[in-house]
Coordinates of C-alpha atoms and ligand atoms in Angstrom, one line a residue:
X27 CA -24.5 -4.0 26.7
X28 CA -22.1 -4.7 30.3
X29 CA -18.7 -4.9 28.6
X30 CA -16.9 -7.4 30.4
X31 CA -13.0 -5.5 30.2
X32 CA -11.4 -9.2 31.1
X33 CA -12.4 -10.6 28.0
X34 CA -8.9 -11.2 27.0
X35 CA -7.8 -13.0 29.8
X36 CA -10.3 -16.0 28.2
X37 CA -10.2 -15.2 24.6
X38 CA -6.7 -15.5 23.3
X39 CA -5.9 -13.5 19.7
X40 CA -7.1 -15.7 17.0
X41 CA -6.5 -14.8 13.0
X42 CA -8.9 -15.4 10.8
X43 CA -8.4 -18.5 9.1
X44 CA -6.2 -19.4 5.6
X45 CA -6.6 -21.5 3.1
X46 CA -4.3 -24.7 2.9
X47 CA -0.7 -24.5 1.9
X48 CA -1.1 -26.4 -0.7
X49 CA -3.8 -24.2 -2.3
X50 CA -1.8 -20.8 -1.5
X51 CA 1.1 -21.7 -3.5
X52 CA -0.9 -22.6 -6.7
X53 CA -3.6 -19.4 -6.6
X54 CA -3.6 -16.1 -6.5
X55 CA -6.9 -15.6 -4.2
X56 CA -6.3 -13.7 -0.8
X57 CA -5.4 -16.3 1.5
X58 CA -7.7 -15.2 4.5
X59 CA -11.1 -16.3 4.9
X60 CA -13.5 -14.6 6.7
X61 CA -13.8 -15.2 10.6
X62 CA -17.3 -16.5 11.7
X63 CA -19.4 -14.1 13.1
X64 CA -18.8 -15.4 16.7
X65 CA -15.0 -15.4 16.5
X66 CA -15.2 -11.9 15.1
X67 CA -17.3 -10.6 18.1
X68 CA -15.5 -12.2 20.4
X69 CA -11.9 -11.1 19.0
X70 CA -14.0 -7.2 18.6
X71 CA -14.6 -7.7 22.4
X72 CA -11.1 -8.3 23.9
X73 CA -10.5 -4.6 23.2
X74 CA -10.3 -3.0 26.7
X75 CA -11.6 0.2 25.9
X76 CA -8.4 1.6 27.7
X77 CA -9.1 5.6 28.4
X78 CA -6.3 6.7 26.2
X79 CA -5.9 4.5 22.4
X80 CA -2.6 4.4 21.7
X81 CA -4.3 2.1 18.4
X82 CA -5.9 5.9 17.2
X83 CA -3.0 7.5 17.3
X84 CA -0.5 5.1 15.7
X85 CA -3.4 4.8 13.1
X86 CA -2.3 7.6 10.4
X87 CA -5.8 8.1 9.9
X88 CA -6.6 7.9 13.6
X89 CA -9.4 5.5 13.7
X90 CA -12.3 5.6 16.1
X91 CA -11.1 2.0 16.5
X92 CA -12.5 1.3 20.4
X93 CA -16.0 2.5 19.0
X94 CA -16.1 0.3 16.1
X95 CA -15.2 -2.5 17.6
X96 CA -17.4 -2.4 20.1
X97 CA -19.8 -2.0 17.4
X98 CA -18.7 -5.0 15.6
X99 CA -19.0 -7.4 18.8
X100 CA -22.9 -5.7 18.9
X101 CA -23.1 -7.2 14.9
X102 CA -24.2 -3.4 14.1
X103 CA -22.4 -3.6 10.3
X104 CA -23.9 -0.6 9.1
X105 CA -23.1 2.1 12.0
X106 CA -19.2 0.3 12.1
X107 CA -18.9 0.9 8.6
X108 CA -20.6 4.5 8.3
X109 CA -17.8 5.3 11.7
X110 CA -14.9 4.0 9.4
X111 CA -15.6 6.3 6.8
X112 CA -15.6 9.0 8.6
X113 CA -11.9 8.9 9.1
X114 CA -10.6 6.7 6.3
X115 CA -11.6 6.6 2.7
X116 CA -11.0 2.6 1.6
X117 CA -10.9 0.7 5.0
X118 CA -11.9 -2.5 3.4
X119 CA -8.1 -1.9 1.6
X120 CA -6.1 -0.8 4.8
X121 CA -7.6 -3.5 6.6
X122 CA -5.9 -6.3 4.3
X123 CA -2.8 -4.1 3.5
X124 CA -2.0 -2.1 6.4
X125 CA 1.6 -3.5 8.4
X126 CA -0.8 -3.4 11.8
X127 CA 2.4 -5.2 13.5
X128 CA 3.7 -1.4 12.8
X129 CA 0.6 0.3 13.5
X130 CA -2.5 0.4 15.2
X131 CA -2.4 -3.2 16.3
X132 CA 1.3 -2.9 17.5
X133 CA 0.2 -0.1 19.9
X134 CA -2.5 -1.9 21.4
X135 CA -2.3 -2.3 24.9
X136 CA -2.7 -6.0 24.7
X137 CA 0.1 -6.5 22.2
X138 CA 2.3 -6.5 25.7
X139 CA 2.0 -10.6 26.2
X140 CA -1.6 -11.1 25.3
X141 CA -1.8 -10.8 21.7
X142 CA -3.2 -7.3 20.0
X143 CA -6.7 -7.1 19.4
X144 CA -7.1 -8.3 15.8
X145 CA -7.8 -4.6 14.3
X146 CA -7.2 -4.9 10.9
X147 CA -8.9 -8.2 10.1
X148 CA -12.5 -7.0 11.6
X149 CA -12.1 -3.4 9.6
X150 CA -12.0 -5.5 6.7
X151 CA -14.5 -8.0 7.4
X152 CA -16.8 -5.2 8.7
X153 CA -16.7 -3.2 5.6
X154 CA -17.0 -6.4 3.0
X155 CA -20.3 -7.6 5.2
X156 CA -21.7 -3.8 4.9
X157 CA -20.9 -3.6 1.2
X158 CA -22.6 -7.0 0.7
X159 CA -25.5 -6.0 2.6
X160 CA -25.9 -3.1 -0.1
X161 CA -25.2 -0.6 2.3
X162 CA -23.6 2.5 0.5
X163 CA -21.8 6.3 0.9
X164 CA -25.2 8.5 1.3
X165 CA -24.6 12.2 -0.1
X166 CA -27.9 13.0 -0.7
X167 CA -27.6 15.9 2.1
X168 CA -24.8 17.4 0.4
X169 CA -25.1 20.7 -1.3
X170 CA -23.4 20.8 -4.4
X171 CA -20.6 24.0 -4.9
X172 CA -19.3 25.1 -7.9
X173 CA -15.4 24.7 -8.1
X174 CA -14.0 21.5 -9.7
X175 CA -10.7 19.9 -8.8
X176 CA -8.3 18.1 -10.9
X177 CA -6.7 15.2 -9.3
X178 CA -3.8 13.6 -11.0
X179 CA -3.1 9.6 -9.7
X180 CA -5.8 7.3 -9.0
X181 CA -3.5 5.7 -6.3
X182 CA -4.9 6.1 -3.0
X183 CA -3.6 9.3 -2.1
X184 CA -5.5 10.5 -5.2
X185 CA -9.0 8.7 -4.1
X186 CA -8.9 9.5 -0.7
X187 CA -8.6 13.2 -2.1
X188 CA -11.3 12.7 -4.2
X189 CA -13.5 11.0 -1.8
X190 CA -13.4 13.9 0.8
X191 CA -13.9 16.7 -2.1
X192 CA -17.1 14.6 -3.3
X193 CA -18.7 14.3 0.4
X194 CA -17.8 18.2 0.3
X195 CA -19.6 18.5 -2.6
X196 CA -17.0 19.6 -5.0
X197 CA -16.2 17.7 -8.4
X198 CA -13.6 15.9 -8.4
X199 CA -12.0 14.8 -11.6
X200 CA -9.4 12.2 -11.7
X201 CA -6.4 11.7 -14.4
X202 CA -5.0 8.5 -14.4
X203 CA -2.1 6.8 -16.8
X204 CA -3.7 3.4 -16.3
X205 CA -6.3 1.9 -17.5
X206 CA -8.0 1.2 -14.0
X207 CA -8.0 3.0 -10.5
X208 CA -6.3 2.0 -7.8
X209 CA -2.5 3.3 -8.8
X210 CA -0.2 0.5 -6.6
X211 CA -3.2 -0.8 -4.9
X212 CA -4.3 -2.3 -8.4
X213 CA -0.7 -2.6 -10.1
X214 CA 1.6 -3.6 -7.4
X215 CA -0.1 -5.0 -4.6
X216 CA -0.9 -8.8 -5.9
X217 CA -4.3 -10.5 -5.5
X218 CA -3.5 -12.7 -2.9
X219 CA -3.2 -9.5 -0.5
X220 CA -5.5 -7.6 -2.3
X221 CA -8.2 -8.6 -4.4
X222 CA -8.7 -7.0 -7.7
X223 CA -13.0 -7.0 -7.3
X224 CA -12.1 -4.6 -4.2
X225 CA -11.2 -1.9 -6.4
X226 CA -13.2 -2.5 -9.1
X227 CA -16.4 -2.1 -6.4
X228 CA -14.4 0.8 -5.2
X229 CA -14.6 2.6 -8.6
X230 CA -18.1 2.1 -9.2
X231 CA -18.9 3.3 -5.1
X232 CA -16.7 6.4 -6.0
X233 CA -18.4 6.8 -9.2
X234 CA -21.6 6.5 -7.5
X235 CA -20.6 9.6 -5.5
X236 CA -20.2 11.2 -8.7
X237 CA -16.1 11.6 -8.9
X238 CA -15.2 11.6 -12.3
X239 CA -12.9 9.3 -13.9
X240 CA -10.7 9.9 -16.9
X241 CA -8.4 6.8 -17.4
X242 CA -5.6 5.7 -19.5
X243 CA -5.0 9.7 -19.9
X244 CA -0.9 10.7 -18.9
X245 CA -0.6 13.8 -18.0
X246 CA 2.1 15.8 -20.0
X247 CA 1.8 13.7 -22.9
X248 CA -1.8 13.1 -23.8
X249 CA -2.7 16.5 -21.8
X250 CA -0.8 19.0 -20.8
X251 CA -0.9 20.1 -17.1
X252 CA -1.2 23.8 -18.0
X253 CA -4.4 22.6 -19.8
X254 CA -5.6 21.4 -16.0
X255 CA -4.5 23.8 -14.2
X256 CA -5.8 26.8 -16.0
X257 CA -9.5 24.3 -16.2
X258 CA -9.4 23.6 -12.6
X259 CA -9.9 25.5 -9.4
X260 CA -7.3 23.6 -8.2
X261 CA -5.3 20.7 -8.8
X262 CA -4.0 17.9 -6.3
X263 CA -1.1 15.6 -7.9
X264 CA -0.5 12.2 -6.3
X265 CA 1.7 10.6 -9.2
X266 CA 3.5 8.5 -6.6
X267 CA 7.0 7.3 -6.6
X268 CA 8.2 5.1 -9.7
X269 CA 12.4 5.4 -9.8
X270 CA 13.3 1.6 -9.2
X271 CA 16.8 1.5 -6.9
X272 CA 19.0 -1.0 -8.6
X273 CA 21.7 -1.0 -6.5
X274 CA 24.0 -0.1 -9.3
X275 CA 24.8 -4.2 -9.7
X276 CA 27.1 -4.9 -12.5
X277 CA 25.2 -7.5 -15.1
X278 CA 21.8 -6.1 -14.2
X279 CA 21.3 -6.2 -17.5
X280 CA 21.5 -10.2 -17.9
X281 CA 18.4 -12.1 -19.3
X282 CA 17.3 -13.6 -16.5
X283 CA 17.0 -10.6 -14.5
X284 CA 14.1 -8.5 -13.6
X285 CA 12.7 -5.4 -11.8
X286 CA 10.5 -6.0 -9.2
X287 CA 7.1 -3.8 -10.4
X288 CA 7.3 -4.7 -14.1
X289 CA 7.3 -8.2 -12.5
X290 CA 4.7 -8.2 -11.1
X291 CA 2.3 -5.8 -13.1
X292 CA 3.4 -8.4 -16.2
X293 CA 1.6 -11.1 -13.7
X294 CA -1.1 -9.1 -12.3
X295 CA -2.7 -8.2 -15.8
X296 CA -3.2 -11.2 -17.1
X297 CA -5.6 -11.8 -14.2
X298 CA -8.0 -8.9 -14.8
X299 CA -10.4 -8.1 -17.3
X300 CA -9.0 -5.1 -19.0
X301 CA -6.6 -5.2 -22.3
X302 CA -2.9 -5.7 -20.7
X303 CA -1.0 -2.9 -21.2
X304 CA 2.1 -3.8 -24.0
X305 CA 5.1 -2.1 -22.3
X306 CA 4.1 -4.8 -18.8
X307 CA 4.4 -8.5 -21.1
X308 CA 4.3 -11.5 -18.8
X309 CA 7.1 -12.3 -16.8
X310 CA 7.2 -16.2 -16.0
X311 CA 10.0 -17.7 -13.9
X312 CA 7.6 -21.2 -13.6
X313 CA 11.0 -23.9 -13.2
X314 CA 13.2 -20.9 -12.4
X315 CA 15.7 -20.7 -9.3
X316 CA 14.5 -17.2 -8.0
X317 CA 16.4 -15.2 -6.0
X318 CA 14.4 -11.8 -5.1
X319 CA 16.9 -9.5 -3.7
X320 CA 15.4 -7.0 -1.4
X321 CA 13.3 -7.1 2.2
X322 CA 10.3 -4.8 1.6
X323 CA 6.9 -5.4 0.9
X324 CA 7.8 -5.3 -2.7
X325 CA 10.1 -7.9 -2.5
X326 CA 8.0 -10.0 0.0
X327 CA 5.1 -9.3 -3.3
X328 CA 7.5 -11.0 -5.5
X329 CA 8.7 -14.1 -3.5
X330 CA 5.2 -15.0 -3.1
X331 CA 4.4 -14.7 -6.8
X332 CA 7.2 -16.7 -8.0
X333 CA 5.8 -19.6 -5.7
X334 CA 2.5 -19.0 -7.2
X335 CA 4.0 -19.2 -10.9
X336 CA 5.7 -23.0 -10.3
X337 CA 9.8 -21.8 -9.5
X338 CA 11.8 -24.7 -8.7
X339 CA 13.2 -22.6 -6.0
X340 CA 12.8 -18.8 -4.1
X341 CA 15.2 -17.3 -1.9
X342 CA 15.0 -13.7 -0.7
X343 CA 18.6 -12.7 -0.1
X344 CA 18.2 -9.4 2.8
X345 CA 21.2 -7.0 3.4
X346 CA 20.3 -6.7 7.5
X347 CA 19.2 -9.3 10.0
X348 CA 15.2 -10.5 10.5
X349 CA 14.4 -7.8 13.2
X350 CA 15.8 -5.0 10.7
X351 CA 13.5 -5.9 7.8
X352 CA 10.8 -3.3 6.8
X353 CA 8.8 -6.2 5.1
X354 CA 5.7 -6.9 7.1
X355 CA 6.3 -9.7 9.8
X356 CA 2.7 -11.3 8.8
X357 CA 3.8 -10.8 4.8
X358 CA 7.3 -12.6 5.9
X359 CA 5.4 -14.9 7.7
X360 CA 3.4 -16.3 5.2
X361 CA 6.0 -15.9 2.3
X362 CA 8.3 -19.1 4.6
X363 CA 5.1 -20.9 5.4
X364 CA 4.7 -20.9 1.2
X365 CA 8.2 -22.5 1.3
X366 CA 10.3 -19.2 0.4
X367 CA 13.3 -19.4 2.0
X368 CA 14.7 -16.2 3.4
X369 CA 19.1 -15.7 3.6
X370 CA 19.9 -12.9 5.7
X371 CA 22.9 -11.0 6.4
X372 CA 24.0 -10.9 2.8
X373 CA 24.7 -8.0 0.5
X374 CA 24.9 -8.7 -3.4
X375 CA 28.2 -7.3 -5.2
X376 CA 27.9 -8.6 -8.6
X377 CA 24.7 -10.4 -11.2
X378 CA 27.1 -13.3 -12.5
X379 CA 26.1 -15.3 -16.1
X380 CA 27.0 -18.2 -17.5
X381 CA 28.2 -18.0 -21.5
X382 CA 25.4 -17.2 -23.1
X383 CA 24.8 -14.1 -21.2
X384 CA 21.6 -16.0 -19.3
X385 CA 22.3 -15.4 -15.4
X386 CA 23.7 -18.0 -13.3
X387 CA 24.0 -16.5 -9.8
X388 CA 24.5 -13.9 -7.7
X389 CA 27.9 -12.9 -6.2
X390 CA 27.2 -12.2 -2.7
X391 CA 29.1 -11.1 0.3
X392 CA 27.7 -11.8 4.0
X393 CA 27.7 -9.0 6.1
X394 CA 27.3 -7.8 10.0
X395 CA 25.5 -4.5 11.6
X396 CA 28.0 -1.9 12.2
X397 CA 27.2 1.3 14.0
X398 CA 23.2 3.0 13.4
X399 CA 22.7 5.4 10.3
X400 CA 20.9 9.0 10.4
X401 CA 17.7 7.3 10.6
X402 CA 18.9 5.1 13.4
X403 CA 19.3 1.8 11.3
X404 CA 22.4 0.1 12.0
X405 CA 24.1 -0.2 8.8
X406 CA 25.0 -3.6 6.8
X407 CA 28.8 -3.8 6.7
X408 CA 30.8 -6.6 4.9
X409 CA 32.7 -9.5 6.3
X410 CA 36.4 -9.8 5.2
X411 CA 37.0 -13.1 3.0
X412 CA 32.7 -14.2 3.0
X413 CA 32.0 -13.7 -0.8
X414 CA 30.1 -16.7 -2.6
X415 CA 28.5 -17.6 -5.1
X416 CA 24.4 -17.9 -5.2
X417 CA 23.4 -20.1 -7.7
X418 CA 19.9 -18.3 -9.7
X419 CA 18.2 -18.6 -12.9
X420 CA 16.0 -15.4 -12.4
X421 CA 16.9 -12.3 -10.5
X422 CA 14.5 -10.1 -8.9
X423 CA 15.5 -6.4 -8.0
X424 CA 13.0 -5.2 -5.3
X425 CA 15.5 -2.5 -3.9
X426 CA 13.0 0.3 -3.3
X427 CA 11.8 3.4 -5.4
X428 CA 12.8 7.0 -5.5
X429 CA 10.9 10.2 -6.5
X430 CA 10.7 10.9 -10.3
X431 CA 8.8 14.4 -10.4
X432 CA 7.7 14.8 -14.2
X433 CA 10.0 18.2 -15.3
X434 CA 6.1 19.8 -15.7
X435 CA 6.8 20.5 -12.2
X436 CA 9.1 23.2 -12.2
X437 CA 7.4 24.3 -15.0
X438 CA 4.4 25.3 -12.6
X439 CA 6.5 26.7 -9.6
X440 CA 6.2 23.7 -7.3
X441 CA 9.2 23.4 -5.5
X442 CA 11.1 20.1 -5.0
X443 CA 13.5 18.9 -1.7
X444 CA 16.7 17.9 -3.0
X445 CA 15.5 13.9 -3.3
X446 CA 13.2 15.1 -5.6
X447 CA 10.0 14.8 -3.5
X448 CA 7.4 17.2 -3.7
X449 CA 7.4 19.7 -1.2
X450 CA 4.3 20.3 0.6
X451 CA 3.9 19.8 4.2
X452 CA 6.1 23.3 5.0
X453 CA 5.2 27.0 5.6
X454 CA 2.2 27.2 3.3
X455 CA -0.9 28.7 4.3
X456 CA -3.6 25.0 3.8
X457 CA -2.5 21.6 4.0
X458 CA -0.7 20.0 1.7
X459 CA -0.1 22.7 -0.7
X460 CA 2.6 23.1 -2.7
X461 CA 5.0 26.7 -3.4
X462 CA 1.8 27.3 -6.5
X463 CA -1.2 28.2 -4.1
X464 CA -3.5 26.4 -6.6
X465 CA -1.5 23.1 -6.6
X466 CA -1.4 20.5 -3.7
X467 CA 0.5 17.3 -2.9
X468 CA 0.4 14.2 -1.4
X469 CA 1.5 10.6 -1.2
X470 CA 4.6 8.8 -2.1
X471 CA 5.4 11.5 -4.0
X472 CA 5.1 13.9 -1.3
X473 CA 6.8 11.5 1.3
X474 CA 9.3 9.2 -0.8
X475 CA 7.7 5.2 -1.1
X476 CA 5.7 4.8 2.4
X477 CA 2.4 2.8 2.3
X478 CA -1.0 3.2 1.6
X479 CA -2.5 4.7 4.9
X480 CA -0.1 6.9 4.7
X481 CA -0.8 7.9 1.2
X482 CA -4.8 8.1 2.3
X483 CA -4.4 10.2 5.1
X484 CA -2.1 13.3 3.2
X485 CA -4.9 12.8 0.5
X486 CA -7.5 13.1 2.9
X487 CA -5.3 16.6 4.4
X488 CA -4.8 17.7 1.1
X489 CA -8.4 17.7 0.8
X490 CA -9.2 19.9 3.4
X491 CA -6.8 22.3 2.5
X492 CA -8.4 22.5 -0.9
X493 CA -11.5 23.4 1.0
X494 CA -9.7 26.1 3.0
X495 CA -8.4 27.6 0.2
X496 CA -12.0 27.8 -1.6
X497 CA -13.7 29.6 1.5
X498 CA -10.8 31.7 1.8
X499 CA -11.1 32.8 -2.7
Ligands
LIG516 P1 0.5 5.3 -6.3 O1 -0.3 4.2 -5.6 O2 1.8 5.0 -6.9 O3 -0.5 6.0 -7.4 C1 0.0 6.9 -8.3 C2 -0.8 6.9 -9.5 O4 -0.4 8.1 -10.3 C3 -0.6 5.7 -10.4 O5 -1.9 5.1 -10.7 C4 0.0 6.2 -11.7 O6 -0.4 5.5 -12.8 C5 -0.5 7.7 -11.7 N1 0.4 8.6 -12.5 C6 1.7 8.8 -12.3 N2 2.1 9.7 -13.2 C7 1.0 10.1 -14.0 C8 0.8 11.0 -15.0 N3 1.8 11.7 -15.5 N4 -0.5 11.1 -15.5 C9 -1.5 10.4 -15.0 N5 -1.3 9.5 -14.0 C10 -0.1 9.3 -13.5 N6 1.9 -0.3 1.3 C11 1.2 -0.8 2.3 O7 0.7 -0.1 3.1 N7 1.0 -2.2 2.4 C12 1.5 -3.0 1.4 O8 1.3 -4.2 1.5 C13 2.2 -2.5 0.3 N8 2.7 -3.3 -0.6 C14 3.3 -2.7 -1.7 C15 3.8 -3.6 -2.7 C16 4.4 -3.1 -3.8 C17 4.9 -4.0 -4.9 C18 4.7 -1.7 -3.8 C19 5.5 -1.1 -5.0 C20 4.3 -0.8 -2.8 C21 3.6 -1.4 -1.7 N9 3.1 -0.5 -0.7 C22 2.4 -1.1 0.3 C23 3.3 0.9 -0.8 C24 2.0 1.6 -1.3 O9 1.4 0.9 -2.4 C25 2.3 3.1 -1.7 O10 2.9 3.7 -0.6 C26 0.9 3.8 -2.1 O11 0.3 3.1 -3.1 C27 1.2 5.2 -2.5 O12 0.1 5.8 -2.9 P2 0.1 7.1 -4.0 O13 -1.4 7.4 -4.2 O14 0.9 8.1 -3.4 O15 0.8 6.5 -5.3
LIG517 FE1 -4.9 -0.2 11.6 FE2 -4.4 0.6 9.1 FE3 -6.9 0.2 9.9 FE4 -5.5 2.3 10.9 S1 -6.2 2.0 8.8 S2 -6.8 0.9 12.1 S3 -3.4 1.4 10.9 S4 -5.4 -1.4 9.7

């Protein structure tokens, strides 16, 4: 087919469409519909093919994202979704959850006044329509080998693992706490980003390809790791990141006040099929005054879901400015276009409660950007004589996680930083393995909270250095 490279001068960027205001604030369905065919070629075909991808390499995964889209504009669904796997192992997830704005879409070579080629929405779309048209992982050329890997998380660090081992053909065998896979993809990440039936197609596919599931199983309490590791050729361990920050606030212990994931898993649950888990009860601030402290995607998660439950009110109260959020511009997009109400500039000092202990506000202090920190973020400093009151009836802390490796760990040689992250992307001899040459890492727990690409991509590394390691036994 003659590509026509000026595409984009006549076809602007155009999202696929979302469902009405109106209906967003009441449901939790992802709000995105899929494009029509025609808008989705024509949005595949503004991509200029330029000789160097900048999209590919801001990917994590590093996409062949020119040759599938130039697959999607020819409407060939099965060869665009066979390409995708190659390099990532859920593509139908990244392409609803990924921050493009950060990533591939934000290096695209349009992005400079013409409006980035819409990358993440045809992924998606691309993979749903080949999944709907039955199409499926083929491994019947792959020759079966002997070693067996336990993989500890069914997050996607610990799929993505899996999924390379299987199309290797090595068993994989995953542990996970929870009663279904999917690790923050399923319990974090609410259904209006991400729908629940994407994961539970995604278990049976991965089943399919005959990775093993063992579910509602925590390692070190109902087995004990040195059970796996002396069962296993190797083991992989993606057990995330799950120390909520709190900021230290005095009266976070108020009735009325919340942390973030709890928060949300409480809500997420009583959507899905399975038995809720006791220690996650519903959380419901329905005719609550919500104030969601915190700019990340986690707080940006709970904004959203407040609306959805019927608050009176929700503002998310953010220490820096707009342009210093880490939140997703999209995610922050649609969060004020839902009515939340976003107050920047403002550091909380205190959880204040009226006499009965129930929280009545927060005692805030607004605050300017002083000079930038080690990571080149100017830092939030407080304005002399600005401290008010903000009136709440529900608190949300979405303040961020830190690593909390299981004491197992150090059981097992595998060596920590300081921070308590796993370290595994150092001297050793295969990717991704840890200071025990049979144990490897990956994920939030290898790289403190980051996202889900991110996650897949060390999984996908650790994988291959699980290989190495076999041919080199
Ligand atoms: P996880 O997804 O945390 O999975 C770890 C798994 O290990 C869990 O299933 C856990 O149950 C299991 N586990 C832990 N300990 C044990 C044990 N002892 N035994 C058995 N199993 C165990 N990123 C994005 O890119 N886009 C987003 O929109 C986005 N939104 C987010 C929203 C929220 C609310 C949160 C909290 C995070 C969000 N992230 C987002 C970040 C992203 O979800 C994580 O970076 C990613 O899931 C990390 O993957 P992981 O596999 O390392 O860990
Ligand atoms: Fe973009 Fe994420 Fe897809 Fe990579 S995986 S192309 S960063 S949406």
């Amino acid at each position: 087919m003659n590509k026509n490279i000026y595409q984009f001068l006549d076809v602007q960027r155009i999202d696929p469409p979302k469902r009405s205001v109106e209906e967003r604030r009441i449901e939790f369905k992802e709000i995105y519909d899929p494009m029509p065919g025609v808008q989705l070629k024509g949005q595949a075909d503004r991509c200029l093919d330029c000789g160097n991808p900048y999209c590919e390499w801001q990917c994590p995964v590093h996409n062949y994202i020119p040759q599938w889209l130039e697959l999607a504009n020819e409407g060939r669904v099965i060869e665009a979704a066979e390409l995708m796997h190659k390099t990532n192992s859920l593509p139908e997830v990244c392409g609803r959850v990924c921050p493009q704005d950060r990533l591939c879409e934000g290096a695209c070579t349009l992005n400079d006044g013409f409006g980035a080629v819409t990358i993440g929405s045809i992924e998606k779309q691309m993979v749903d329509e080949a999944f709907k048209q039955g199409w499926r992982p083929d491994l019947s050329g792959v020759t079966q080998r002997q070693e067996r890997v336990a993989v500890i998380g069914a997050g996607p660090a610990g799929l993505a693992c899996a999924d390379v081992l299987a199309r290797n053909g090595v068993k994989a065998v995953v542990y996970d706490r929870y009663p279904e896979i999917g690790g923050l993809l399923t319990y974090g990440i609410p259904p209006f980003k991400l729908d629940k039936a994407v994961m539970t197609l995604r278990r049976e596919i991965f089943t399919d390809m005959g990775i093993e599931f063992k579910l509602g199983v925590e390692v070190g309490k109902d087995i004990s790791f040195a059970d796996l590791e002396a069962s296993y050729d190797a083991v992989f361990l993606a057990l995330g990141t799950y120390k909520a920050l709190d900021g230290k606030l005095k009266g976070l212990n108020a009735d009325g006040v919340y942390p973030a994931l709890p928060f949300l898993i409480g809500n997420t649950q009583r959507l899905m099929a399975h038995e809720p888990m006791s220690q996650y009860p519903l959380i419901d601030v329905k005719d609550e005054s919500v104030v969601v402290l915190g700019g990340g995607d986690t707080a940006m998660d709970c904004v959203r879901t407040s609306i959805r439950q019927g608050a009176k009110s929700v503002v998310c109260a953010y220490r820096r400015d707009e342009g210093n959020m880490p939140g997703s511009r999209k995610e922050v997009q649609n969060a004020r276009e839902e009515g939340v109400v976003f107050e920047f500039n403002l550091q909380p000092l205190e959880i204040v409660t009226d006499e009965t202990g129930k929280v009545s506000g927060v005692k805030m202090v607004r605050t300017e950007l002083g000079p930038a920190d080690d990571e080149g973020r100017r830092r939030p400093q407080a304005v002399a004589e600005s401290e008010f009151l903000m009136p709440a009836t529900a608190v949300i802390i979405a303040f961020g996680y830190q690593p909390n490796p299981p004491e197992w760990l150090q059981q097992h040689k595998v060596e920590l930083s300081n921070w308590g992250t796993v370290l595994a992307t150092g001297d050793t001899e295969f990717a991704m393995q840890t200071s025990n040459p049979k144990i490897f890492a990956g994920g939030d727990m290898v790289r403190g909270a980051d996202l889900v690409v991110t996650a897949i991509a060390e999984g996908r590394d650790a994988a291959e250095g699980i290989l190495d390691y076999f041919d080199r036994l």
